[in-house]
PDB file of C-alpha atoms in Angstrom:
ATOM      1  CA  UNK V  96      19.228 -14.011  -9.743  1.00 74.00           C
ATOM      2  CA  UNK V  97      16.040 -13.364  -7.767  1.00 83.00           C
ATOM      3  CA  UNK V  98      13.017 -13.610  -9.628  1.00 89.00           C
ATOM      4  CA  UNK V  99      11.247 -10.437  -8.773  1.00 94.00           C
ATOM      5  CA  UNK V 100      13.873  -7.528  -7.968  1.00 95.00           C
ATOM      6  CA  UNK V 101      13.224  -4.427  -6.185  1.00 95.00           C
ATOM      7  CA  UNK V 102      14.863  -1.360  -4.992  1.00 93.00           C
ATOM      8  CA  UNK V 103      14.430  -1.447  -1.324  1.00 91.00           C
ATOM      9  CA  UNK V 104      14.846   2.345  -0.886  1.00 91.00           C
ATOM     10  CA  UNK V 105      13.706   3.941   0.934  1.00 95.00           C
ATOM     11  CA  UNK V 106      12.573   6.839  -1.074  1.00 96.00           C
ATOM     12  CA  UNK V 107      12.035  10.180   0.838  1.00 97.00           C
ATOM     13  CA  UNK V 108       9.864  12.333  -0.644  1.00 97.00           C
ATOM     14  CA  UNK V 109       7.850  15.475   0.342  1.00 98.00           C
ATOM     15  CA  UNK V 110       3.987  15.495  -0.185  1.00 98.00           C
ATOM     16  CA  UNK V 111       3.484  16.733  -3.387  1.00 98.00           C
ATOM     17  CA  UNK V 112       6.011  14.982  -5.379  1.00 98.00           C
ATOM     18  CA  UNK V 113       5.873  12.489  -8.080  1.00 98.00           C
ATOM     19  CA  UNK V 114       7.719   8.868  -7.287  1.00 97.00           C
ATOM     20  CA  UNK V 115       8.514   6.221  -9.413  1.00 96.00           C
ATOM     21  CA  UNK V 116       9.256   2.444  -8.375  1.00 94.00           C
ATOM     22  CA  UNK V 117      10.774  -0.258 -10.860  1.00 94.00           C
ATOM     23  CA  UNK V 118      11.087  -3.654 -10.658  1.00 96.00           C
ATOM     24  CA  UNK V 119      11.835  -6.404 -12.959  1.00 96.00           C
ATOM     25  CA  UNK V 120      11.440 -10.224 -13.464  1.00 95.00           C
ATOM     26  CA  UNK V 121      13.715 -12.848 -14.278  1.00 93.00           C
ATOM     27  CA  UNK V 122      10.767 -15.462 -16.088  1.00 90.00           C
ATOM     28  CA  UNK V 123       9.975 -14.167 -19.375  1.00 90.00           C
ATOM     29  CA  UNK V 124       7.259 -16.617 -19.439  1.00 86.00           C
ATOM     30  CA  UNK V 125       5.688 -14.841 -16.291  1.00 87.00           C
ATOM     31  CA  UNK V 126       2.061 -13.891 -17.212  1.00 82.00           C
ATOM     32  CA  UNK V 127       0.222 -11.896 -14.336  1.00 87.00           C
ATOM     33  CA  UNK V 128       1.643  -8.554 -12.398  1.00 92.00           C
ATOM     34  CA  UNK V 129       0.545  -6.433  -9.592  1.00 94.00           C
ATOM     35  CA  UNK V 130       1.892  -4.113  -6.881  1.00 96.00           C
ATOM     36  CA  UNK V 131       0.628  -4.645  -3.543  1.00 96.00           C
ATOM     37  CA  UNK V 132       0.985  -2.232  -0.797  1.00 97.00           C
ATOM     38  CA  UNK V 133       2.483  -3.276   2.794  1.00 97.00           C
ATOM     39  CA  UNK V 134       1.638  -0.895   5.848  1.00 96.00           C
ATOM     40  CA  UNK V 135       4.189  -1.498   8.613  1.00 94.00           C
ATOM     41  CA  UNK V 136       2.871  -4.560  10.888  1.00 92.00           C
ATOM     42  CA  UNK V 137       0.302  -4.959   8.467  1.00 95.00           C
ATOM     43  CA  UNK V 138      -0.980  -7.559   6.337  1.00 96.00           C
ATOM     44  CA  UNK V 139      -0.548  -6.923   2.213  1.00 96.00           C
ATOM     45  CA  UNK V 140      -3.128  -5.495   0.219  1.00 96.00           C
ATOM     46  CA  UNK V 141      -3.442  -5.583  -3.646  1.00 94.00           C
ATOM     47  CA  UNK V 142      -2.636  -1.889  -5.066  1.00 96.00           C
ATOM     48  CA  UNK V 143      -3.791  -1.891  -8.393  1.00 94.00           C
ATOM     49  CA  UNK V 144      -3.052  -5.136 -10.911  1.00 90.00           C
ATOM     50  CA  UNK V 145      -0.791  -4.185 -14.293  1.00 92.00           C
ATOM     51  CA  UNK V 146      -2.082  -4.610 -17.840  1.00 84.00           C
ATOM     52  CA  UNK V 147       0.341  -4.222 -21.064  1.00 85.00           C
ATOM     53  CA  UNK V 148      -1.118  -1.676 -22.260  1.00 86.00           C
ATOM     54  CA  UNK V 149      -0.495   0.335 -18.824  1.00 87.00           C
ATOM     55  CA  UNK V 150      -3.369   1.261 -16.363  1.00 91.00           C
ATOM     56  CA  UNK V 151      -4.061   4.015 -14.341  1.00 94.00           C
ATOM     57  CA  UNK V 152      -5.795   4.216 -10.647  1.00 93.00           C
ATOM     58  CA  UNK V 153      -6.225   7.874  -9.609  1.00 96.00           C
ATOM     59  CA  UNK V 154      -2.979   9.058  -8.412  1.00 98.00           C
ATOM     60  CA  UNK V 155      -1.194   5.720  -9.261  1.00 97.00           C
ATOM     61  CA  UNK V 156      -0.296   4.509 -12.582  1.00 97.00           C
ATOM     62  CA  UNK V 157       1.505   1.142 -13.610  1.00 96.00           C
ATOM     63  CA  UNK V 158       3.566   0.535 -16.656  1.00 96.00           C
ATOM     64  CA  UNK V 159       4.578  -3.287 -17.981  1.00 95.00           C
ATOM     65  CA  UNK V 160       7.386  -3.825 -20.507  1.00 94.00           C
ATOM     66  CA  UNK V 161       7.225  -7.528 -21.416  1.00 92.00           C
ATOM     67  CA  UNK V 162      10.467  -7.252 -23.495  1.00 93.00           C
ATOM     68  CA  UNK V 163      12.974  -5.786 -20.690  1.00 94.00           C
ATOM     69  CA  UNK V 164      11.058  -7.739 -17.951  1.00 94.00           C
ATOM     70  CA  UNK V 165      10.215  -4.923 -15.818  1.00 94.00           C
ATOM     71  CA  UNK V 166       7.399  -3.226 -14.202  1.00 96.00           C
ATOM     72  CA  UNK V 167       6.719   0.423 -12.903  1.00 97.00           C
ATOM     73  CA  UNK V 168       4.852   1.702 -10.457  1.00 97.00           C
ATOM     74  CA  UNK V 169       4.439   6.286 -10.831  1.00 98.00           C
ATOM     75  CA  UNK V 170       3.025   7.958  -7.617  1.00 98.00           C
ATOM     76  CA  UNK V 171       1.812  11.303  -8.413  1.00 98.00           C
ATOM     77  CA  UNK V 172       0.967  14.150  -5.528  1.00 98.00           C
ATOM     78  CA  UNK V 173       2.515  11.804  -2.892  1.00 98.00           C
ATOM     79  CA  UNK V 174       0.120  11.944   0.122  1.00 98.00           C
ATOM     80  CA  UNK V 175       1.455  11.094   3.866  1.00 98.00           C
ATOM     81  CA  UNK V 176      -0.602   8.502   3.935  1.00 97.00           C
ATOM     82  CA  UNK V 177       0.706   6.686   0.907  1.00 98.00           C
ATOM     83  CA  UNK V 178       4.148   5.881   3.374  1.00 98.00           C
ATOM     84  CA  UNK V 179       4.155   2.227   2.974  1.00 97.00           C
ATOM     85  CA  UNK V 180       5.958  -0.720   1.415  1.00 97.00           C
ATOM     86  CA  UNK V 181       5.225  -1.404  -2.324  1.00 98.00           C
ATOM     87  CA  UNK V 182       5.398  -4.867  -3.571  1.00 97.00           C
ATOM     88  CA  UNK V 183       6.137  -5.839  -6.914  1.00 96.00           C
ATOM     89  CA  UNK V 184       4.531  -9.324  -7.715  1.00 94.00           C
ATOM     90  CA  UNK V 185       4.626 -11.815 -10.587  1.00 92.00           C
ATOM     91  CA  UNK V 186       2.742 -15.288 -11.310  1.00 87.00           C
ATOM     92  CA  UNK V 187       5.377 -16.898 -13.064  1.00 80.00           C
ATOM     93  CA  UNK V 188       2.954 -19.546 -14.342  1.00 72.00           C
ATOM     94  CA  UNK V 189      -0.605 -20.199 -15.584  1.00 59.00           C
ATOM     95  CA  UNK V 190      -3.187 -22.166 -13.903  1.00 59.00           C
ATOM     96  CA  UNK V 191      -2.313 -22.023 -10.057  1.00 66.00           C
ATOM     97  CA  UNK V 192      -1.505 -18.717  -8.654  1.00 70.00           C
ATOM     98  CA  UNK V 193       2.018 -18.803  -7.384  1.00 81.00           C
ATOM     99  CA  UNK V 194       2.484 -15.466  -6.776  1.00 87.00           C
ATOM    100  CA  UNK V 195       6.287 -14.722  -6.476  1.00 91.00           C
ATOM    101  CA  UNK V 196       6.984 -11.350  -4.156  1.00 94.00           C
ATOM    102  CA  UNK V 197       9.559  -8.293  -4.363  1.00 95.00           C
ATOM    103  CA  UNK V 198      11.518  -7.831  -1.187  1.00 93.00           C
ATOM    104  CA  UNK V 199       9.413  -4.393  -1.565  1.00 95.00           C
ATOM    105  CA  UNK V 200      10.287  -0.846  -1.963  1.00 96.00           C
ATOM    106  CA  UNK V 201       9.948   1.470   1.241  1.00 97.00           C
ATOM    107  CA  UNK V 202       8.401   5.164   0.438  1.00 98.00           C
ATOM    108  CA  UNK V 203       8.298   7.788   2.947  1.00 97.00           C
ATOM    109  CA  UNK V 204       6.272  10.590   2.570  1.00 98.00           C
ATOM    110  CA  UNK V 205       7.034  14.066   4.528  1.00 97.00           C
ATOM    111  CA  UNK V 206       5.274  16.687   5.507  1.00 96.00           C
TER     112      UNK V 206
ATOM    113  CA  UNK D  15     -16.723  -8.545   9.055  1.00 66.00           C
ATOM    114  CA  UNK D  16     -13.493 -10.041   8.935  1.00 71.00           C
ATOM    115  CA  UNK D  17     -12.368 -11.349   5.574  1.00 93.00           C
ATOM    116  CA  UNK D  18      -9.505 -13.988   6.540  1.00 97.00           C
ATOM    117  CA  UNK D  19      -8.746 -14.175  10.040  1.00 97.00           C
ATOM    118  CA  UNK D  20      -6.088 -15.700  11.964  1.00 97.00           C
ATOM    119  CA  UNK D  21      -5.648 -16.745  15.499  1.00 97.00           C
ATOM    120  CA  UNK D  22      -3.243 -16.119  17.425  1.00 97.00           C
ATOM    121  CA  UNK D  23      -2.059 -12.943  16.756  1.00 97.00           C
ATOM    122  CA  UNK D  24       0.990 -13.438  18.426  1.00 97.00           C
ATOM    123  CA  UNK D  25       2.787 -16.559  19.144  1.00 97.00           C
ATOM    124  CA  UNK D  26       5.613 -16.892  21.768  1.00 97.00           C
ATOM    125  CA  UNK D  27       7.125 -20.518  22.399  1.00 97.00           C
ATOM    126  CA  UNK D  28      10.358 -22.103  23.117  1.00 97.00           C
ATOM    127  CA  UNK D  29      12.532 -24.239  20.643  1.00 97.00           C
ATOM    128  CA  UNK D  30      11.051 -27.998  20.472  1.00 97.00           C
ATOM    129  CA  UNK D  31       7.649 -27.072  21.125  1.00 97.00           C
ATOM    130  CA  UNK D  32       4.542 -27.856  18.531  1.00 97.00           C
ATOM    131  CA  UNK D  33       2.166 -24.968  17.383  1.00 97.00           C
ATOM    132  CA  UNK D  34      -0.866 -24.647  15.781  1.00 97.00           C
ATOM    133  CA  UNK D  35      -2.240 -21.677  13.472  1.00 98.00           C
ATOM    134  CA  UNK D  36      -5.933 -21.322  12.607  1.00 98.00           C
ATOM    135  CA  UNK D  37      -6.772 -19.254   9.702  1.00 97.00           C
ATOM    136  CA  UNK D  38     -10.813 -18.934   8.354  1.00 97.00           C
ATOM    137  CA  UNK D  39     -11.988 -16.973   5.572  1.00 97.00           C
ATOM    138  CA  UNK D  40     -15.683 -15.881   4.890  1.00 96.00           C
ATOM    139  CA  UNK D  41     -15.243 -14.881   1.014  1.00 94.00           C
ATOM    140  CA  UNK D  42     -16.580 -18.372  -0.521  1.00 92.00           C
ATOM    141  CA  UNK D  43     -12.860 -18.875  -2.373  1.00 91.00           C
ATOM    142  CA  UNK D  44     -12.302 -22.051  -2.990  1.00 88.00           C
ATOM    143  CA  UNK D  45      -8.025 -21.607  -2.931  1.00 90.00           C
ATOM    144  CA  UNK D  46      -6.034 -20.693   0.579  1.00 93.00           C
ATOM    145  CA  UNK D  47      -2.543 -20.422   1.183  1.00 93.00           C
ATOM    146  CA  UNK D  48       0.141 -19.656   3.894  1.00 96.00           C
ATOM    147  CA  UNK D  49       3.087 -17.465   3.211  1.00 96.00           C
ATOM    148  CA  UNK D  50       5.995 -16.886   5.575  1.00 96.00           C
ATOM    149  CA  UNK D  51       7.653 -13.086   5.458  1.00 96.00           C
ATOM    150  CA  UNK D  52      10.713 -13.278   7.851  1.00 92.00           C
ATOM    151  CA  UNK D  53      12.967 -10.768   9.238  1.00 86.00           C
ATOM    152  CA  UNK D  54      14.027  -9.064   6.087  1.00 84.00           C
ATOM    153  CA  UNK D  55      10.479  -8.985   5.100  1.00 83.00           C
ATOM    154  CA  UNK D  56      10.995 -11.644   2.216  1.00 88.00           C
ATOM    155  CA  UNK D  57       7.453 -13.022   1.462  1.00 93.00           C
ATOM    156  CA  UNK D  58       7.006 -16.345   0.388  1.00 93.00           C
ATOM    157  CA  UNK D  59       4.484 -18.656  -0.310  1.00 92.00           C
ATOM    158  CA  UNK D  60       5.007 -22.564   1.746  1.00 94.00           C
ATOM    159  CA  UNK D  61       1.412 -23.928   0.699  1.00 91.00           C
ATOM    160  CA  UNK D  62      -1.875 -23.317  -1.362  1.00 89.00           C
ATOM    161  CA  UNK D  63      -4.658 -25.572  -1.173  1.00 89.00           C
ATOM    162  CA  UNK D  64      -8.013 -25.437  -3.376  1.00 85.00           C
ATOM    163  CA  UNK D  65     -10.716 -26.992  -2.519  1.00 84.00           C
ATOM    164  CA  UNK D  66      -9.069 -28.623   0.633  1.00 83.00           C
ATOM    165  CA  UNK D  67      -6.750 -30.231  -2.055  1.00 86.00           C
ATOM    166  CA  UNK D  68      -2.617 -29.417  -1.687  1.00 87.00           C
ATOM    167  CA  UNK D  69      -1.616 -27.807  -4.896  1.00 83.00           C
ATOM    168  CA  UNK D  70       1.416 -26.259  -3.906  1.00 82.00           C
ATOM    169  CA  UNK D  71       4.497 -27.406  -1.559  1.00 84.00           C
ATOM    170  CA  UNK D  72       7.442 -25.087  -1.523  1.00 84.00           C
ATOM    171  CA  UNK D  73       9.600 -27.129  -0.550  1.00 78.00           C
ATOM    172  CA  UNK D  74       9.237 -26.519   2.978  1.00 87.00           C
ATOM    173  CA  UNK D  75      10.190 -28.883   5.767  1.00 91.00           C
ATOM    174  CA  UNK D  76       7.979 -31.488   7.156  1.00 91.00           C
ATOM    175  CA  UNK D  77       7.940 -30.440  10.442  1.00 95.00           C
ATOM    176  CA  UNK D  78       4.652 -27.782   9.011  1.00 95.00           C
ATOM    177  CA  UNK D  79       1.803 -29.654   7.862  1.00 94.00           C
ATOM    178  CA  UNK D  80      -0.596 -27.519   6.564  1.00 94.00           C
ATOM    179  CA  UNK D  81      -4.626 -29.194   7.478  1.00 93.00           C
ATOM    180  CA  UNK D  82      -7.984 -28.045   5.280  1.00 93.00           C
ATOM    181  CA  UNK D  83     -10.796 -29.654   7.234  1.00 92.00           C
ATOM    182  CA  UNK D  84     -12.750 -27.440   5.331  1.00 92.00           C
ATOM    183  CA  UNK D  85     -12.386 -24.835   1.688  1.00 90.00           C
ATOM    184  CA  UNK D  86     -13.299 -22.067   4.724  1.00 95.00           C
ATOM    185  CA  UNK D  87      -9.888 -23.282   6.975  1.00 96.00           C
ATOM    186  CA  UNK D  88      -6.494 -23.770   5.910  1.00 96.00           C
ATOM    187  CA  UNK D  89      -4.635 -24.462   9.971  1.00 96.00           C
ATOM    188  CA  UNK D  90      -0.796 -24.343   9.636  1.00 97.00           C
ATOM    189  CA  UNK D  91       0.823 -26.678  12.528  1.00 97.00           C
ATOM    190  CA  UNK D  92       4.592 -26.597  13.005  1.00 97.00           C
ATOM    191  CA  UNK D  93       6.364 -29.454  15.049  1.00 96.00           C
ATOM    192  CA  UNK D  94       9.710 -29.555  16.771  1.00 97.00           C
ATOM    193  CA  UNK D  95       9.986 -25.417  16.286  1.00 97.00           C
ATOM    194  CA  UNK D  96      13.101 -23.649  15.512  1.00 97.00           C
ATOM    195  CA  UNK D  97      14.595 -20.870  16.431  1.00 96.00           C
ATOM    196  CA  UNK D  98      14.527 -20.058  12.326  1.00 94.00           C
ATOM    197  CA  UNK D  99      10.732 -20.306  12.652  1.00 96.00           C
ATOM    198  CA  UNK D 100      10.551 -17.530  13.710  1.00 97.00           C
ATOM    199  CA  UNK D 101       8.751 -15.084  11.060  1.00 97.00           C
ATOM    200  CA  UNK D 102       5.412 -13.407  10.389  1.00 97.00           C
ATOM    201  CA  UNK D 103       3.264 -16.158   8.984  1.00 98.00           C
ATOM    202  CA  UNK D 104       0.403 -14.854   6.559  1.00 97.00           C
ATOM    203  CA  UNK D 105      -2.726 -16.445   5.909  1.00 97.00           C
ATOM    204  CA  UNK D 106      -4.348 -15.833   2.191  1.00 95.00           C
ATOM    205  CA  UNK D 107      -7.429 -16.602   0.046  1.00 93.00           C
ATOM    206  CA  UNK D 108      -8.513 -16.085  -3.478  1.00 90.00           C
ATOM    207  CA  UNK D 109     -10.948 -17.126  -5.943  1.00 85.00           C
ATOM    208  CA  UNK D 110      -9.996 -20.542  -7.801  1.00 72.00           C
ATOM    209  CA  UNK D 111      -7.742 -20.299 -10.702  1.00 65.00           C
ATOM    210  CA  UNK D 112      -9.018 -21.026 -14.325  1.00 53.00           C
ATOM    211  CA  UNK D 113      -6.724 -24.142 -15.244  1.00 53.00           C
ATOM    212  CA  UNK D 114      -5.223 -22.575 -18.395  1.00 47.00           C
ATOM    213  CA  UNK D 115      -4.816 -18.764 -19.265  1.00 50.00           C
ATOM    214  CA  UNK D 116      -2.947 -16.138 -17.684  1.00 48.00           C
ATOM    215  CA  UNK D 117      -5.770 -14.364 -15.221  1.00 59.00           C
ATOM    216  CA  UNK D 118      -4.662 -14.213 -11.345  1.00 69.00           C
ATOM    217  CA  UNK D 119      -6.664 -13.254  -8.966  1.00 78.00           C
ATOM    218  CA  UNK D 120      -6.764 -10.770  -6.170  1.00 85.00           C
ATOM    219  CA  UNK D 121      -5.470 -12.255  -2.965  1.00 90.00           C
ATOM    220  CA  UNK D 122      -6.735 -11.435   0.538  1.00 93.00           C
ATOM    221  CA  UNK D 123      -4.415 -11.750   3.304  1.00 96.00           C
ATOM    222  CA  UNK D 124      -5.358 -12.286   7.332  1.00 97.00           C
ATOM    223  CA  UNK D 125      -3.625  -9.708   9.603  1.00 97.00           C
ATOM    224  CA  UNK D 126      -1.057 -12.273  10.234  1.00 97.00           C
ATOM    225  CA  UNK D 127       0.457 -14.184  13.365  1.00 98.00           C
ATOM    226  CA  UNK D 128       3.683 -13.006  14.541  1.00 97.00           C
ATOM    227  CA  UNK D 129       5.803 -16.203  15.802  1.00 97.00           C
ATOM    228  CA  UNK D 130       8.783 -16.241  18.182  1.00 97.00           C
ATOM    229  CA  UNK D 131      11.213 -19.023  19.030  1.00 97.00           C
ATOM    230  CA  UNK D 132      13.037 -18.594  21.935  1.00 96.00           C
TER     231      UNK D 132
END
């Protein structure tokens, strides 16, 4: 089993819409989470980090569940420019940051 | 102003040959690292450093031997290159990680360097 798993989509949606994007996480002891975003040829750039409690950035809001292992990611009033990849990632362990990666989830946006 | 930077952009070489990547970051971290993301876009870390100190090895073949002359430069050189090499290699820095506790920090990446065996 992988230890981050993603849908790889992609997801077509119109501008407008609202998306969502899961993930989950095999290490239950896995203490930090974020979604990064991946432009095509570019390099990764942290999205927004995830909290327990949930957190909210603008459009963008992130959900953890510690007990099913899985993250969310909810897109609301999809832009064209928000067409990227969307990584899921996980520190599985405390002290050195050994982030573990998603294979990423592909969202196109449409006019 | 650059954040992490990486030279060369591209890289195109034949099988057996020995490369070198640079990568320099101007953000006073103290921790780099160098991440491979091949064909299917899998990203994965190979090496972290902090402080010019190796803290992580992911199990990746001797032939790379990661160099920190400095906690500003993390160079990546590969020897004997294979036609397997050949990925997106990514460049990264953060801010030094308290020893205990859960908080990560934000990582920068460089825009990459684009190898090709041939």
């Amino acid at each position: 089993r992988k230890e981050v798993e993603q849908d790889p989509g992609p997801f077509n949606v119109p501008e407008g819409a609202t998306v969502a994007f899961n993930c989950t996480y095999s290490n239950s002891a896995s203490q930090s989470f974020f979604w990064y975003r991946q432009d095509c040829r570019k390099e990764p750039k942290l999205l927004m980090s995830v909290y327990s409690s949930g957190n909210e950035d603008g459009r963008f809001t992130a959900q953890l569940n510690r007990a099913s292992q899985y993250i969310s990611l909810l897109i609301r009033d999809s832009k064209l420019s928000d067409s990227a990849t969307y990584l899921c990632v996980v520190n599985p362990s405390t002290g050195f940051q050994k982030l573990v990666f998603g294979t990423g989830t592909r969202l196109l946006v449409s006019p | 102003d650059t954040a992490v930077s990486q030279t060369p952009k591209y890289l195109v070489t034949q099988m057996g040959n020995d490369k070198s990547i640079k990568c320099e970051q101007n953000l006073g971290h103290d921790t780099m690292y160098w991440y491979k993301q091949d064909s299917k876009k899998f990203l994965k870390i190979m090496f972290s450093y902090n402080n010019k100190e190796l803290i992580i090895n992911e199990t990746v073949p001797n032939r790379f031997s990661p160099k920190s002359p400095d906690k500003a430069h993390l160079n990546l050189h590969i020897n004997s290159l294979e036609l397997g090499d050949s990925a997106v290699y990514f460049c990264a820095s953060s801010q030094a990680p308290p020893m205990t506790g859960a908080l990560s920090y934000e990582q920068y990446f460089g825009p990459g360097t684009r190898l090709t065996v041939t």
